[in-house]
PDB file of C-alpha atoms in Angstrom:
ATOM      1  CA  UNK Y  21     -17.984  14.431 -24.106  1.00 36.00           C
ATOM      2  CA  UNK Y  22     -18.863  16.448 -27.160  1.00 40.00           C
ATOM      3  CA  UNK Y  23     -22.580  16.922 -27.853  1.00 54.00           C
ATOM      4  CA  UNK Y  24     -21.961  17.055 -31.621  1.00 75.00           C
ATOM      5  CA  UNK Y  25     -20.150  14.307 -33.518  1.00 85.00           C
ATOM      6  CA  UNK Y  26     -18.123  15.877 -36.332  1.00 91.00           C
ATOM      7  CA  UNK Y  27     -17.467  13.612 -39.334  1.00 96.00           C
ATOM      8  CA  UNK Y  28     -15.428  14.288 -42.478  1.00 97.00           C
ATOM      9  CA  UNK Y  29     -15.702  12.335 -45.730  1.00 97.00           C
ATOM     10  CA  UNK Y  30     -12.763  12.835 -48.117  1.00 96.00           C
ATOM     11  CA  UNK Y  31     -13.045  11.145 -51.526  1.00 95.00           C
ATOM     12  CA  UNK Y  32     -12.435  12.507 -55.030  1.00 92.00           C
ATOM     13  CA  UNK Y  33     -15.440  10.522 -56.297  1.00 93.00           C
ATOM     14  CA  UNK Y  34     -18.751  12.392 -56.027  1.00 95.00           C
ATOM     15  CA  UNK Y  35     -20.613   9.091 -56.037  1.00 95.00           C
ATOM     16  CA  UNK Y  36     -18.559   7.545 -53.215  1.00 95.00           C
ATOM     17  CA  UNK Y  37     -18.893  10.673 -51.071  1.00 96.00           C
ATOM     18  CA  UNK Y  38     -22.650  10.522 -51.618  1.00 96.00           C
ATOM     19  CA  UNK Y  39     -22.820   6.814 -50.676  1.00 96.00           C
ATOM     20  CA  UNK Y  40     -20.867   7.246 -47.431  1.00 97.00           C
ATOM     21  CA  UNK Y  41     -22.857  10.348 -46.444  1.00 97.00           C
ATOM     22  CA  UNK Y  42     -26.129   8.501 -47.116  1.00 97.00           C
ATOM     23  CA  UNK Y  43     -25.002   5.532 -45.009  1.00 97.00           C
ATOM     24  CA  UNK Y  44     -24.066   7.894 -42.178  1.00 96.00           C
ATOM     25  CA  UNK Y  45     -27.534   9.467 -42.331  1.00 95.00           C
ATOM     26  CA  UNK Y  46     -29.216   6.044 -42.341  1.00 94.00           C
ATOM     27  CA  UNK Y  47     -27.088   4.828 -39.439  1.00 91.00           C
ATOM     28  CA  UNK Y  48     -28.002   7.780 -37.212  1.00 87.00           C
ATOM     29  CA  UNK Y  49     -31.659   7.895 -38.235  1.00 87.00           C
ATOM     30  CA  UNK Y  50     -32.878   5.962 -35.166  1.00 73.00           C
ATOM     31  CA  UNK Y  51     -30.142   7.105 -32.764  1.00 72.00           C
ATOM     32  CA  UNK Y  52     -29.931  10.023 -30.359  1.00 62.00           C
ATOM     33  CA  UNK Y  53     -26.549  11.303 -31.565  1.00 72.00           C
ATOM     34  CA  UNK Y  54     -26.202  14.806 -32.954  1.00 79.00           C
ATOM     35  CA  UNK Y  55     -23.807  14.749 -35.875  1.00 89.00           C
ATOM     36  CA  UNK Y  56     -22.557  16.830 -38.774  1.00 94.00           C
ATOM     37  CA  UNK Y  57     -20.918  15.618 -41.988  1.00 96.00           C
ATOM     38  CA  UNK Y  58     -18.481  17.705 -44.044  1.00 96.00           C
ATOM     39  CA  UNK Y  59     -17.517  16.441 -47.492  1.00 97.00           C
ATOM     40  CA  UNK Y  60     -14.125  17.009 -49.149  1.00 96.00           C
ATOM     41  CA  UNK Y  61     -13.295  16.336 -52.795  1.00 95.00           C
ATOM     42  CA  UNK Y  62      -9.564  16.859 -52.230  1.00 92.00           C
ATOM     43  CA  UNK Y  63      -7.095  16.101 -49.476  1.00 94.00           C
ATOM     44  CA  UNK Y  64      -5.360  19.499 -49.378  1.00 93.00           C
ATOM     45  CA  UNK Y  65      -8.450  21.322 -48.109  1.00 94.00           C
ATOM     46  CA  UNK Y  66      -9.003  18.591 -45.517  1.00 95.00           C
ATOM     47  CA  UNK Y  67      -5.420  18.881 -44.230  1.00 94.00           C
ATOM     48  CA  UNK Y  68      -5.676  22.682 -44.054  1.00 94.00           C
ATOM     49  CA  UNK Y  69      -8.993  22.572 -42.176  1.00 93.00           C
ATOM     50  CA  UNK Y  70      -7.717  20.049 -39.626  1.00 92.00           C
ATOM     51  CA  UNK Y  71      -4.516  22.042 -39.065  1.00 89.00           C
ATOM     52  CA  UNK Y  72      -6.731  25.032 -38.330  1.00 88.00           C
ATOM     53  CA  UNK Y  73      -9.342  23.425 -36.065  1.00 82.00           C
ATOM     54  CA  UNK Y  74      -8.635  19.686 -35.512  1.00 73.00           C
ATOM     55  CA  UNK Y  75     -12.363  19.299 -34.939  1.00 81.00           C
ATOM     56  CA  UNK Y  76     -13.287  16.019 -36.611  1.00 90.00           C
ATOM     57  CA  UNK Y  77     -14.025  12.979 -34.477  1.00 88.00           C
ATOM     58  CA  UNK Y  78     -14.066  10.587 -37.457  1.00 94.00           C
ATOM     59  CA  UNK Y  79     -12.544  10.928 -40.936  1.00 96.00           C
ATOM     60  CA  UNK Y  80     -13.525   8.634 -43.801  1.00 97.00           C
ATOM     61  CA  UNK Y  81     -10.531   8.866 -46.118  1.00 95.00           C
ATOM     62  CA  UNK Y  82     -10.170   7.413 -49.621  1.00 93.00           C
ATOM     63  CA  UNK Y  83      -6.875   5.627 -50.253  1.00 90.00           C
ATOM     64  CA  UNK Y  84      -6.518   6.885 -53.828  1.00 88.00           C
ATOM     65  CA  UNK Y  85      -6.857  10.664 -53.900  1.00 86.00           C
ATOM     66  CA  UNK Y  86      -5.777  13.431 -56.283  1.00 80.00           C
ATOM     67  CA  UNK Y  87      -2.131  14.086 -55.427  1.00 80.00           C
ATOM     68  CA  UNK Y  88      -1.476  11.976 -52.321  1.00 84.00           C
ATOM     69  CA  UNK Y  89      -2.283   8.482 -51.169  1.00 87.00           C
ATOM     70  CA  UNK Y  90      -4.695   8.394 -48.246  1.00 88.00           C
ATOM     71  CA  UNK Y  91      -1.946   6.750 -46.188  1.00 89.00           C
ATOM     72  CA  UNK Y  92       0.289   9.783 -46.752  1.00 92.00           C
ATOM     73  CA  UNK Y  93      -2.556  12.148 -45.860  1.00 93.00           C
ATOM     74  CA  UNK Y  94      -3.122  10.217 -42.630  1.00 92.00           C
ATOM     75  CA  UNK Y  95       0.599  10.427 -41.781  1.00 92.00           C
ATOM     76  CA  UNK Y  96       0.499  14.201 -42.241  1.00 92.00           C
ATOM     77  CA  UNK Y  97      -2.575  14.450 -40.007  1.00 92.00           C
ATOM     78  CA  UNK Y  98      -1.009  12.313 -37.262  1.00 90.00           C
ATOM     79  CA  UNK Y  99       2.256  14.259 -37.452  1.00 90.00           C
ATOM     80  CA  UNK Y 100       0.233  17.464 -37.092  1.00 89.00           C
ATOM     81  CA  UNK Y 101      -1.380  16.188 -33.888  1.00 86.00           C
ATOM     82  CA  UNK Y 102      -4.705  14.842 -35.140  1.00 88.00           C
ATOM     83  CA  UNK Y 103      -5.815  12.069 -32.755  1.00 84.00           C
ATOM     84  CA  UNK Y 104      -9.320  11.302 -33.997  1.00 87.00           C
ATOM     85  CA  UNK Y 105     -10.447   8.155 -35.784  1.00 91.00           C
ATOM     86  CA  UNK Y 106      -9.429   7.530 -39.402  1.00 93.00           C
ATOM     87  CA  UNK Y 107     -11.278   5.027 -41.601  1.00 95.00           C
ATOM     88  CA  UNK Y 108      -9.833   4.206 -45.022  1.00 93.00           C
ATOM     89  CA  UNK Y 109     -12.049   3.711 -48.080  1.00 92.00           C
ATOM     90  CA  UNK Y 110     -10.677   1.677 -50.982  1.00 87.00           C
ATOM     91  CA  UNK Y 111     -11.426  -0.921 -53.634  1.00 80.00           C
ATOM     92  CA  UNK Y 112      -8.315  -2.893 -52.645  1.00 73.00           C
ATOM     93  CA  UNK Y 113      -6.823  -4.148 -49.384  1.00 73.00           C
ATOM     94  CA  UNK Y 114      -3.318  -3.393 -50.689  1.00 74.00           C
ATOM     95  CA  UNK Y 115      -2.570  -0.865 -47.932  1.00 61.00           C
ATOM     96  CA  UNK Y 116      -4.323  -2.653 -45.059  1.00 62.00           C
ATOM     97  CA  UNK Y 117      -1.057  -3.452 -43.251  1.00 61.00           C
ATOM     98  CA  UNK Y 118       0.287   0.105 -43.655  1.00 67.00           C
ATOM     99  CA  UNK Y 119      -2.927   1.475 -42.172  1.00 65.00           C
ATOM    100  CA  UNK Y 120      -1.827   0.205 -38.761  1.00 67.00           C
ATOM    101  CA  UNK Y 121       1.155   2.587 -38.891  1.00 74.00           C
ATOM    102  CA  UNK Y 122      -1.227   5.545 -38.692  1.00 83.00           C
ATOM    103  CA  UNK Y 123      -3.477   3.927 -36.080  1.00 84.00           C
ATOM    104  CA  UNK Y 124      -6.382   3.496 -38.491  1.00 87.00           C
ATOM    105  CA  UNK Y 125      -9.708   2.717 -36.854  1.00 88.00           C
ATOM    106  CA  UNK Y 126     -11.071   0.813 -39.831  1.00 87.00           C
ATOM    107  CA  UNK Y 127     -10.733  -0.211 -43.467  1.00 88.00           C
ATOM    108  CA  UNK Y 128     -13.871  -0.326 -45.640  1.00 91.00           C
ATOM    109  CA  UNK Y 129     -13.701  -1.979 -49.039  1.00 90.00           C
ATOM    110  CA  UNK Y 130     -15.650  -0.693 -52.040  1.00 89.00           C
ATOM    111  CA  UNK Y 131     -18.352  -1.313 -53.146  1.00 90.00           C
ATOM    112  CA  UNK Y 132     -19.639  -0.327 -49.726  1.00 91.00           C
ATOM    113  CA  UNK Y 133     -21.581  -2.789 -47.617  1.00 93.00           C
ATOM    114  CA  UNK Y 134     -24.054  -1.165 -45.220  1.00 94.00           C
ATOM    115  CA  UNK Y 135     -23.985  -4.013 -42.700  1.00 92.00           C
ATOM    116  CA  UNK Y 136     -20.195  -3.826 -42.423  1.00 92.00           C
ATOM    117  CA  UNK Y 137     -20.413  -0.041 -42.199  1.00 95.00           C
ATOM    118  CA  UNK Y 138     -22.848  -0.291 -39.251  1.00 91.00           C
ATOM    119  CA  UNK Y 139     -20.596  -2.780 -37.490  1.00 89.00           C
ATOM    120  CA  UNK Y 140     -17.675  -0.395 -37.844  1.00 91.00           C
ATOM    121  CA  UNK Y 141     -19.702   2.574 -36.582  1.00 91.00           C
ATOM    122  CA  UNK Y 142     -20.891   0.603 -33.553  1.00 84.00           C
ATOM    123  CA  UNK Y 143     -17.260  -0.049 -32.679  1.00 82.00           C
ATOM    124  CA  UNK Y 144     -16.144   3.535 -33.310  1.00 85.00           C
ATOM    125  CA  UNK Y 145     -18.866   4.999 -31.121  1.00 80.00           C
ATOM    126  CA  UNK Y 146     -18.071   3.012 -27.989  1.00 66.00           C
ATOM    127  CA  UNK Y 147     -18.008   5.632 -25.246  1.00 52.00           C
ATOM    128  CA  UNK Y 148     -19.806   8.330 -27.269  1.00 59.00           C
ATOM    129  CA  UNK Y 149     -23.256   8.143 -25.641  1.00 60.00           C
ATOM    130  CA  UNK Y 150     -23.616  11.141 -23.362  1.00 64.00           C
ATOM    131  CA  UNK Y 151     -22.168  10.554 -19.880  1.00 78.00           C
ATOM    132  CA  UNK Y 152     -21.742   6.819 -20.372  1.00 82.00           C
ATOM    133  CA  UNK Y 153     -19.497   4.159 -21.838  1.00 84.00           C
ATOM    134  CA  UNK Y 154     -20.978   1.487 -24.089  1.00 76.00           C
ATOM    135  CA  UNK Y 155     -20.057  -2.096 -23.187  1.00 79.00           C
ATOM    136  CA  UNK Y 156     -20.885  -4.709 -25.801  1.00 72.00           C
ATOM    137  CA  UNK Y 157     -21.975  -8.099 -24.470  1.00 68.00           C
ATOM    138  CA  UNK Y 158     -22.515 -11.256 -26.521  1.00 63.00           C
ATOM    139  CA  UNK Y 159     -26.138 -10.498 -27.296  1.00 54.00           C
ATOM    140  CA  UNK Y 160     -26.686  -7.021 -25.859  1.00 58.00           C
ATOM    141  CA  UNK Y 161     -25.257  -3.567 -25.258  1.00 63.00           C
ATOM    142  CA  UNK Y 162     -24.955  -2.036 -21.785  1.00 74.00           C
ATOM    143  CA  UNK Y 163     -24.459   1.647 -20.970  1.00 76.00           C
ATOM    144  CA  UNK Y 164     -22.238   2.313 -17.949  1.00 86.00           C
ATOM    145  CA  UNK Y 165     -22.860   5.760 -16.477  1.00 86.00           C
ATOM    146  CA  UNK Y 166     -19.839   7.860 -15.573  1.00 91.00           C
ATOM    147  CA  UNK Y 167     -21.427   8.221 -12.141  1.00 91.00           C
ATOM    148  CA  UNK Y 168     -20.920   4.501 -11.484  1.00 93.00           C
ATOM    149  CA  UNK Y 169     -17.297   4.213 -12.644  1.00 96.00           C
ATOM    150  CA  UNK Y 170     -14.609   4.181  -9.942  1.00 97.00           C
ATOM    151  CA  UNK Y 171     -11.694   3.869 -12.345  1.00 98.00           C
ATOM    152  CA  UNK Y 172     -10.692   2.400 -15.695  1.00 98.00           C
ATOM    153  CA  UNK Y 173      -7.629   0.192 -15.985  1.00 97.00           C
ATOM    154  CA  UNK Y 174      -5.658  -0.628 -19.128  1.00 96.00           C
ATOM    155  CA  UNK Y 175      -4.722  -4.283 -19.495  1.00 91.00           C
ATOM    156  CA  UNK Y 176      -2.918  -5.295 -22.699  1.00 87.00           C
ATOM    157  CA  UNK Y 177      -5.418  -4.963 -25.582  1.00 85.00           C
ATOM    158  CA  UNK Y 178      -8.426  -4.241 -23.373  1.00 91.00           C
ATOM    159  CA  UNK Y 179      -9.637  -1.913 -20.643  1.00 94.00           C
ATOM    160  CA  UNK Y 180     -11.325  -2.921 -17.386  1.00 96.00           C
ATOM    161  CA  UNK Y 181     -14.082  -0.646 -16.102  1.00 96.00           C
ATOM    162  CA  UNK Y 182     -14.289  -0.913 -12.302  1.00 97.00           C
ATOM    163  CA  UNK Y 183     -17.730   0.138 -11.083  1.00 96.00           C
ATOM    164  CA  UNK Y 184     -19.119   1.281  -7.746  1.00 94.00           C
ATOM    165  CA  UNK Y 185     -21.304  -1.852  -7.489  1.00 93.00           C
ATOM    166  CA  UNK Y 186     -18.198  -4.050  -7.586  1.00 94.00           C
ATOM    167  CA  UNK Y 187     -18.705  -5.223 -11.170  1.00 93.00           C
ATOM    168  CA  UNK Y 188     -15.849  -5.082 -13.658  1.00 95.00           C
ATOM    169  CA  UNK Y 189     -16.665  -4.704 -17.359  1.00 92.00           C
ATOM    170  CA  UNK Y 190     -14.269  -5.366 -20.235  1.00 92.00           C
ATOM    171  CA  UNK Y 191     -14.042  -3.418 -23.481  1.00 89.00           C
ATOM    172  CA  UNK Y 192     -11.500  -3.931 -26.251  1.00 86.00           C
ATOM    173  CA  UNK Y 193     -10.058  -0.499 -26.873  1.00 87.00           C
ATOM    174  CA  UNK Y 194      -7.159   1.684 -25.722  1.00 88.00           C
ATOM    175  CA  UNK Y 195      -7.242   3.826 -22.602  1.00 92.00           C
ATOM    176  CA  UNK Y 196      -6.040   6.798 -24.675  1.00 90.00           C
ATOM    177  CA  UNK Y 197      -9.216   6.606 -26.778  1.00 84.00           C
ATOM    178  CA  UNK Y 198     -11.470   6.389 -23.715  1.00 88.00           C
ATOM    179  CA  UNK Y 199      -9.698   9.367 -22.149  1.00 90.00           C
ATOM    180  CA  UNK Y 200     -10.168  11.319 -25.365  1.00 83.00           C
ATOM    181  CA  UNK Y 201     -13.909  10.529 -25.419  1.00 80.00           C
ATOM    182  CA  UNK Y 202     -14.579  11.382 -21.780  1.00 85.00           C
ATOM    183  CA  UNK Y 203     -14.935  15.091 -21.116  1.00 76.00           C
ATOM    184  CA  UNK Y 204     -15.704  15.122 -17.402  1.00 86.00           C
ATOM    185  CA  UNK Y 205     -13.744  16.993 -14.717  1.00 88.00           C
ATOM    186  CA  UNK Y 206     -14.132  14.062 -12.320  1.00 93.00           C
ATOM    187  CA  UNK Y 207     -11.839  11.847 -14.399  1.00 96.00           C
ATOM    188  CA  UNK Y 208      -8.063  12.178 -14.192  1.00 96.00           C
ATOM    189  CA  UNK Y 209      -5.396  10.249 -16.106  1.00 96.00           C
ATOM    190  CA  UNK Y 210      -3.133   9.586 -13.148  1.00 97.00           C
ATOM    191  CA  UNK Y 211      -1.008   6.809 -14.625  1.00 97.00           C
ATOM    192  CA  UNK Y 212      -0.232   5.198 -17.975  1.00 95.00           C
ATOM    193  CA  UNK Y 213      -2.617   2.384 -17.032  1.00 97.00           C
ATOM    194  CA  UNK Y 214      -5.278   4.205 -14.982  1.00 98.00           C
ATOM    195  CA  UNK Y 215      -8.040   6.778 -15.476  1.00 97.00           C
ATOM    196  CA  UNK Y 216      -9.594   7.533 -12.088  1.00 98.00           C
ATOM    197  CA  UNK Y 217     -12.907   9.081 -11.031  1.00 97.00           C
ATOM    198  CA  UNK Y 218     -11.876  11.543  -8.298  1.00 96.00           C
ATOM    199  CA  UNK Y 219     -15.333  11.378  -6.752  1.00 94.00           C
ATOM    200  CA  UNK Y 220     -14.490   7.896  -5.433  1.00 96.00           C
ATOM    201  CA  UNK Y 221     -11.019   8.766  -4.124  1.00 96.00           C
ATOM    202  CA  UNK Y 222     -10.914   8.710  -0.314  1.00 94.00           C
ATOM    203  CA  UNK Y 223      -7.314   9.888   0.108  1.00 94.00           C
ATOM    204  CA  UNK Y 224      -3.986  10.245  -1.629  1.00 95.00           C
ATOM    205  CA  UNK Y 225      -0.497   9.393  -0.437  1.00 91.00           C
ATOM    206  CA  UNK Y 226       1.915   7.946  -2.981  1.00 94.00           C
ATOM    207  CA  UNK Y 227      -1.125   6.549  -4.798  1.00 97.00           C
ATOM    208  CA  UNK Y 228      -4.896   7.021  -4.697  1.00 97.00           C
ATOM    209  CA  UNK Y 229      -6.865   5.139  -2.046  1.00 97.00           C
ATOM    210  CA  UNK Y 230     -10.391   4.526  -3.262  1.00 97.00           C
ATOM    211  CA  UNK Y 231     -13.543   4.480  -1.141  1.00 95.00           C
ATOM    212  CA  UNK Y 232     -13.504   0.657  -1.160  1.00 96.00           C
ATOM    213  CA  UNK Y 233      -9.785   0.532  -0.145  1.00 96.00           C
ATOM    214  CA  UNK Y 234      -8.552  -0.359  -3.624  1.00 97.00           C
ATOM    215  CA  UNK Y 235      -5.324   1.321  -4.725  1.00 97.00           C
ATOM    216  CA  UNK Y 236      -5.002   3.184  -8.027  1.00 98.00           C
ATOM    217  CA  UNK Y 237      -1.442   3.929  -9.099  1.00 97.00           C
ATOM    218  CA  UNK Y 238      -0.216   7.495  -9.581  1.00 97.00           C
ATOM    219  CA  UNK Y 239       2.518   8.437 -12.059  1.00 96.00           C
ATOM    220  CA  UNK Y 240       5.533   9.248  -9.865  1.00 95.00           C
ATOM    221  CA  UNK Y 241       7.066  11.934 -12.065  1.00 94.00           C
ATOM    222  CA  UNK Y 242       3.772  13.868 -12.046  1.00 94.00           C
ATOM    223  CA  UNK Y 243       2.737  13.247  -8.455  1.00 95.00           C
ATOM    224  CA  UNK Y 244       2.822  16.929  -7.419  1.00 95.00           C
ATOM    225  CA  UNK Y 245       0.626  18.056 -10.314  1.00 95.00           C
ATOM    226  CA  UNK Y 246      -1.748  15.140  -9.801  1.00 96.00           C
ATOM    227  CA  UNK Y 247      -2.031  15.888  -6.082  1.00 95.00           C
ATOM    228  CA  UNK Y 248      -2.816  19.532  -6.882  1.00 94.00           C
ATOM    229  CA  UNK Y 249      -5.546  18.497  -9.333  1.00 94.00           C
ATOM    230  CA  UNK Y 250      -6.990  16.100  -6.775  1.00 94.00           C
ATOM    231  CA  UNK Y 251      -7.038  18.764  -4.039  1.00 93.00           C
ATOM    232  CA  UNK Y 252      -8.524  21.364  -6.395  1.00 91.00           C
ATOM    233  CA  UNK Y 253     -11.268  18.972  -7.425  1.00 92.00           C
ATOM    234  CA  UNK Y 254     -12.275  18.249  -3.837  1.00 84.00           C
ATOM    235  CA  UNK Y 255     -12.006  21.884  -2.788  1.00 83.00           C
ATOM    236  CA  UNK Y 256     -14.347  22.888  -5.620  1.00 81.00           C
ATOM    237  CA  UNK Y 257     -16.707  20.008  -4.815  1.00 73.00           C
ATOM    238  CA  UNK Y 258     -16.923  20.972  -1.140  1.00 60.00           C
ATOM    239  CA  UNK Y 259     -17.377  24.638  -2.054  1.00 51.00           C
ATOM    240  CA  UNK Y 260     -20.193  23.714  -4.443  1.00 56.00           C
ATOM    241  CA  UNK Y 261     -21.895  21.632  -1.723  1.00 52.00           C
ATOM    242  CA  UNK Y 262     -21.698  24.509   0.759  1.00 44.00           C
ATOM    243  CA  UNK Y 263     -23.098  26.920  -1.797  1.00 46.00           C
ATOM    244  CA  UNK Y 264     -25.996  24.574  -2.468  1.00 42.00           C
ATOM    245  CA  UNK Y 265     -26.686  24.169   1.265  1.00 49.00           C
ATOM    246  CA  UNK Y 266     -26.686  27.921   1.884  1.00 46.00           C
ATOM    247  CA  UNK Y 267     -29.021  28.668  -0.997  1.00 45.00           C
ATOM    248  CA  UNK Y 268     -31.282  25.721  -0.410  1.00 48.00           C
ATOM    249  CA  UNK Y 269     -31.097  24.735  -4.097  1.00 42.00           C
TER     250      UNK Y 269
END
């Protein structure tokens, strides 16, 4: 997981850029996230920068820009391989339906409402706390450490987090987004519906056999590559353990 959250704000209105940037600062004021905001007054520079680095985790994008609609900008970004979160900013909900075509993460209406902004940010940042996934309960938030996750399973519009203590937690997001957020060599996308923690894998045949005898499916067409990654992980883990034992560290 990245230590720094990169955010872009693209709006041709100086005032609206200022408002969004101020709300971002207020939102993170009492949180432990490290973040950086880059402002854009035109869409062309934004597109060029993303084509060059693709570094932004979240883009706040005005619908009505200088030469292109925000929807068209988002289509160009998606076509170019950008897979971060896009939030549209607009005074009208005219393009709300079209926003789903570019996998928009949110749609904020102007004038901006800070409470709605915070609710959106809470949803966008699920999984962004270092080495943990955030699970929202009815009246609380729980942080599930990567160390305690056996595997994550996609199930329709939600994902099931299977933990080492036997508990299963539900979050409403896509497995692709969780995989993108997790940057940990223990986790392997072994199937369209499964992201597995190799630390808890006991053995592998056609599929993974977990330490509690559960079976995690392996994508058949990639089974050789997945087996190699599994063996490499365990070889490196054993080698690391032996090195630690010999040095006494």
